[in-house]
Amino acid sequence: MKMIWAVVRWTHLKDVEQTLFKIGERSFSVTKIKGLGEEKGYLEYDLVSHLKIELIVPKDRVTKIKEAIVKAARTGLPGDGLIAVLPVEECTKIREEQEADPPQKKRLREMR
């Protein structure tokens, strides 16, 4: 499993949500954040509002999800954001106290 950690402009949330839904991703978290990127030439810096989107997915879905987020969030201007992919060693559902499967595997089991 992998965690995709994406920082995008808050104005692109609906586009990213819709794009993720279209490729079958329904489980993700969104957090309001503020930060600074690599802006150059400014004398004063104000923290910029962005959104952090987090997904835990099977390794084979990472490329498709990254491409979808870039397609939905890219303007070509500074501040578009970034995407990081991190390993997930384990994930435990608190309610069931058992290891969680990625959402795609759960949906496949429910469809059987």
PDB file of C-alpha atoms in Angstrom:
ATOM      1  CA  MET A   1       0.000   0.000   0.000  1.00  0.00           C
ATOM      2  CA  LYS A   2       1.028   3.584  -0.616  1.00  0.00           C
ATOM      3  CA  MET A   3      -0.091   6.943   0.708  1.00  0.00           C
ATOM      4  CA  ILE A   4      -0.521   9.694  -1.841  1.00  0.00           C
ATOM      5  CA  TRP A   5      -0.088  13.091  -0.237  1.00  0.00           C
ATOM      6  CA  ALA A   6      -1.067  15.939  -2.558  1.00  0.00           C
ATOM      7  CA  VAL A   7      -1.083  19.677  -1.899  1.00  0.00           C
ATOM      8  CA  VAL A   8      -3.314  21.594  -4.324  1.00  0.00           C
ATOM      9  CA  ARG A   9      -4.905  25.009  -4.654  1.00  0.00           C
ATOM     10  CA  TRP A  10      -8.150  25.193  -2.676  1.00  0.00           C
ATOM     11  CA  THR A  11      -9.859  26.522  -5.811  1.00  0.00           C
ATOM     12  CA  HIS A  12      -9.293  23.158  -7.508  1.00  0.00           C
ATOM     13  CA  LEU A  13     -10.928  20.932  -4.893  1.00  0.00           C
ATOM     14  CA  LYS A  14     -14.086  20.194  -6.894  1.00  0.00           C
ATOM     15  CA  ASP A  15     -12.076  19.403 -10.027  1.00  0.00           C
ATOM     16  CA  VAL A  16      -9.798  17.029  -8.112  1.00  0.00           C
ATOM     17  CA  GLU A  17     -12.752  15.386  -6.318  1.00  0.00           C
ATOM     18  CA  GLN A  18     -14.630  14.820  -9.576  1.00  0.00           C
ATOM     19  CA  THR A  19     -11.541  13.454 -11.296  1.00  0.00           C
ATOM     20  CA  LEU A  20     -10.846  11.039  -8.443  1.00  0.00           C
ATOM     21  CA  PHE A  21     -14.482   9.895  -8.473  1.00  0.00           C
ATOM     22  CA  LYS A  22     -14.271   9.269 -12.238  1.00  0.00           C
ATOM     23  CA  ILE A  23     -11.351   6.878 -11.787  1.00  0.00           C
ATOM     24  CA  GLY A  24     -13.062   5.053  -8.911  1.00  0.00           C
ATOM     25  CA  GLU A  25     -11.408   6.674  -5.901  1.00  0.00           C
ATOM     26  CA  ARG A  26     -13.993   7.391  -3.232  1.00  0.00           C
ATOM     27  CA  SER A  27     -11.904   7.230  -0.040  1.00  0.00           C
ATOM     28  CA  PHE A  28      -9.687  10.205   0.677  1.00  0.00           C
ATOM     29  CA  SER A  29      -9.170  12.923   3.260  1.00  0.00           C
ATOM     30  CA  VAL A  30      -8.970  16.664   2.657  1.00  0.00           C
ATOM     31  CA  THR A  31      -7.344  19.068   5.113  1.00  0.00           C
ATOM     32  CA  LYS A  32      -7.037  22.869   4.943  1.00  0.00           C
ATOM     33  CA  ILE A  33      -3.383  23.873   5.254  1.00  0.00           C
ATOM     34  CA  LYS A  34      -1.201  26.971   4.943  1.00  0.00           C
ATOM     35  CA  GLY A  35       2.402  27.095   3.854  1.00  0.00           C
ATOM     36  CA  LEU A  36       5.105  28.463   1.617  1.00  0.00           C
ATOM     37  CA  GLY A  37       6.552  26.958  -1.508  1.00  0.00           C
ATOM     38  CA  GLU A  38       9.571  27.998  -3.514  1.00  0.00           C
ATOM     39  CA  GLU A  39       8.316  31.443  -4.476  1.00  0.00           C
ATOM     40  CA  LYS A  40      11.102  33.738  -5.651  1.00  0.00           C
ATOM     41  CA  GLY A  41      11.452  37.482  -5.815  1.00  0.00           C
ATOM     42  CA  TYR A  42       9.129  38.375  -2.956  1.00  0.00           C
ATOM     43  CA  LEU A  43      10.301  40.546  -0.088  1.00  0.00           C
ATOM     44  CA  GLU A  44       7.438  39.585   2.203  1.00  0.00           C
ATOM     45  CA  TYR A  45       5.966  36.152   2.595  1.00  0.00           C
ATOM     46  CA  ASP A  46       2.426  35.342   3.631  1.00  0.00           C
ATOM     47  CA  LEU A  47       1.340  31.804   4.242  1.00  0.00           C
ATOM     48  CA  VAL A  48      -0.751  30.609   1.325  1.00  0.00           C
ATOM     49  CA  SER A  49      -3.924  28.540   1.778  1.00  0.00           C
ATOM     50  CA  HIS A  50      -3.925  25.156   0.076  1.00  0.00           C
ATOM     51  CA  LEU A  51      -5.571  21.790   0.584  1.00  0.00           C
ATOM     52  CA  LYS A  52      -3.876  18.526   1.432  1.00  0.00           C
ATOM     53  CA  ILE A  53      -5.485  15.437  -0.086  1.00  0.00           C
ATOM     54  CA  GLU A  54      -4.469  12.047   1.295  1.00  0.00           C
ATOM     55  CA  LEU A  55      -5.277   8.613  -0.092  1.00  0.00           C
ATOM     56  CA  ILE A  56      -4.139   5.124   0.893  1.00  0.00           C
ATOM     57  CA  VAL A  57      -4.147   2.960  -2.208  1.00  0.00           C
ATOM     58  CA  PRO A  58      -2.646  -0.194  -3.720  1.00  0.00           C
ATOM     59  CA  LYS A  59       0.749   0.353  -5.332  1.00  0.00           C
ATOM     60  CA  ASP A  60      -0.594  -0.359  -8.828  1.00  0.00           C
ATOM     61  CA  ARG A  61      -3.046   2.600  -8.628  1.00  0.00           C
ATOM     62  CA  VAL A  62      -0.451   5.278  -7.787  1.00  0.00           C
ATOM     63  CA  THR A  63       0.451   6.382 -11.329  1.00  0.00           C
ATOM     64  CA  LYS A  64      -3.173   6.689 -12.450  1.00  0.00           C
ATOM     65  CA  ILE A  65      -4.123   8.702  -9.353  1.00  0.00           C
ATOM     66  CA  LYS A  66      -1.114  11.022  -9.642  1.00  0.00           C
ATOM     67  CA  GLU A  67      -1.915  11.676 -13.307  1.00  0.00           C
ATOM     68  CA  ALA A  68      -5.551  12.414 -12.431  1.00  0.00           C
ATOM     69  CA  ILE A  69      -4.616  14.897  -9.699  1.00  0.00           C
ATOM     70  CA  VAL A  70      -2.120  16.694 -11.946  1.00  0.00           C
ATOM     71  CA  LYS A  71      -4.682  16.903 -14.755  1.00  0.00           C
ATOM     72  CA  ALA A  72      -7.303  18.398 -12.423  1.00  0.00           C
ATOM     73  CA  ALA A  73      -5.065  20.747 -10.419  1.00  0.00           C
ATOM     74  CA  ARG A  74      -2.397  22.038 -12.824  1.00  0.00           C
ATOM     75  CA  THR A  75      -2.495  25.662 -13.993  1.00  0.00           C
ATOM     76  CA  GLY A  76       1.161  25.949 -14.956  1.00  0.00           C
ATOM     77  CA  LEU A  77       1.663  28.779 -12.475  1.00  0.00           C
ATOM     78  CA  PRO A  78       3.770  28.843  -9.303  1.00  0.00           C
ATOM     79  CA  GLY A  79       1.804  27.456  -6.370  1.00  0.00           C
ATOM     80  CA  ASP A  80       0.099  24.577  -8.182  1.00  0.00           C
ATOM     81  CA  GLY A  81       1.248  22.275  -5.383  1.00  0.00           C
ATOM     82  CA  LEU A  82       3.009  18.936  -5.169  1.00  0.00           C
ATOM     83  CA  ILE A  83       2.419  15.213  -4.841  1.00  0.00           C
ATOM     84  CA  ALA A  84       4.389  12.816  -2.652  1.00  0.00           C
ATOM     85  CA  VAL A  85       4.064   9.038  -2.508  1.00  0.00           C
ATOM     86  CA  LEU A  86       4.927   7.352   0.776  1.00  0.00           C
ATOM     87  CA  PRO A  87       5.044   3.693   1.820  1.00  0.00           C
ATOM     88  CA  VAL A  88       2.347   2.446   4.202  1.00  0.00           C
ATOM     89  CA  GLU A  89       3.583  -0.424   6.325  1.00  0.00           C
ATOM     90  CA  GLU A  90       0.235  -1.135   7.917  1.00  0.00           C
ATOM     91  CA  CYS A  91      -3.155   0.438   8.399  1.00  0.00           C
ATOM     92  CA  THR A  92      -5.546  -0.541  11.194  1.00  0.00           C
ATOM     93  CA  LYS A  93      -9.259   0.156  11.310  1.00  0.00           C
ATOM     94  CA  ILE A  94      -9.963   1.493  14.776  1.00  0.00           C
ATOM     95  CA  ARG A  95     -13.537   0.237  14.989  1.00  0.00           C
ATOM     96  CA  GLU A  96     -12.776  -3.350  13.945  1.00  0.00           C
ATOM     97  CA  GLU A  97      -9.264  -3.442  15.429  1.00  0.00           C
ATOM     98  CA  GLN A  98      -8.064  -5.238  12.322  1.00  0.00           C
ATOM     99  CA  GLU A  99      -5.767  -4.419   9.460  1.00  0.00           C
ATOM    100  CA  ALA A 100      -7.518  -2.314   6.845  1.00  0.00           C
ATOM    101  CA  ASP A 101      -7.520  -3.246   3.195  1.00  0.00           C
ATOM    102  CA  PRO A 102      -7.214  -0.574   0.561  1.00  0.00           C
ATOM    103  CA  PRO A 103     -10.691   0.688  -0.398  1.00  0.00           C
ATOM    104  CA  GLN A 104     -10.564  -0.989  -3.822  1.00  0.00           C
ATOM    105  CA  LYS A 105     -10.117  -4.453  -2.325  1.00  0.00           C
ATOM    106  CA  LYS A 106     -12.999  -3.819   0.077  1.00  0.00           C
ATOM    107  CA  ARG A 107     -15.314  -2.804  -2.789  1.00  0.00           C
ATOM    108  CA  LEU A 108     -14.373  -5.918  -4.746  1.00  0.00           C
ATOM    109  CA  ARG A 109     -15.224  -8.130  -1.755  1.00  0.00           C
ATOM    110  CA  GLU A 110     -18.577  -6.371  -1.302  1.00  0.00           C
ATOM    111  CA  MET A 111     -19.465  -6.894  -4.983  1.00  0.00           C
ATOM    112  CA  ARG A 112     -19.002 -10.682  -4.743  1.00  0.00           C
TER     113      ARG A 112
END
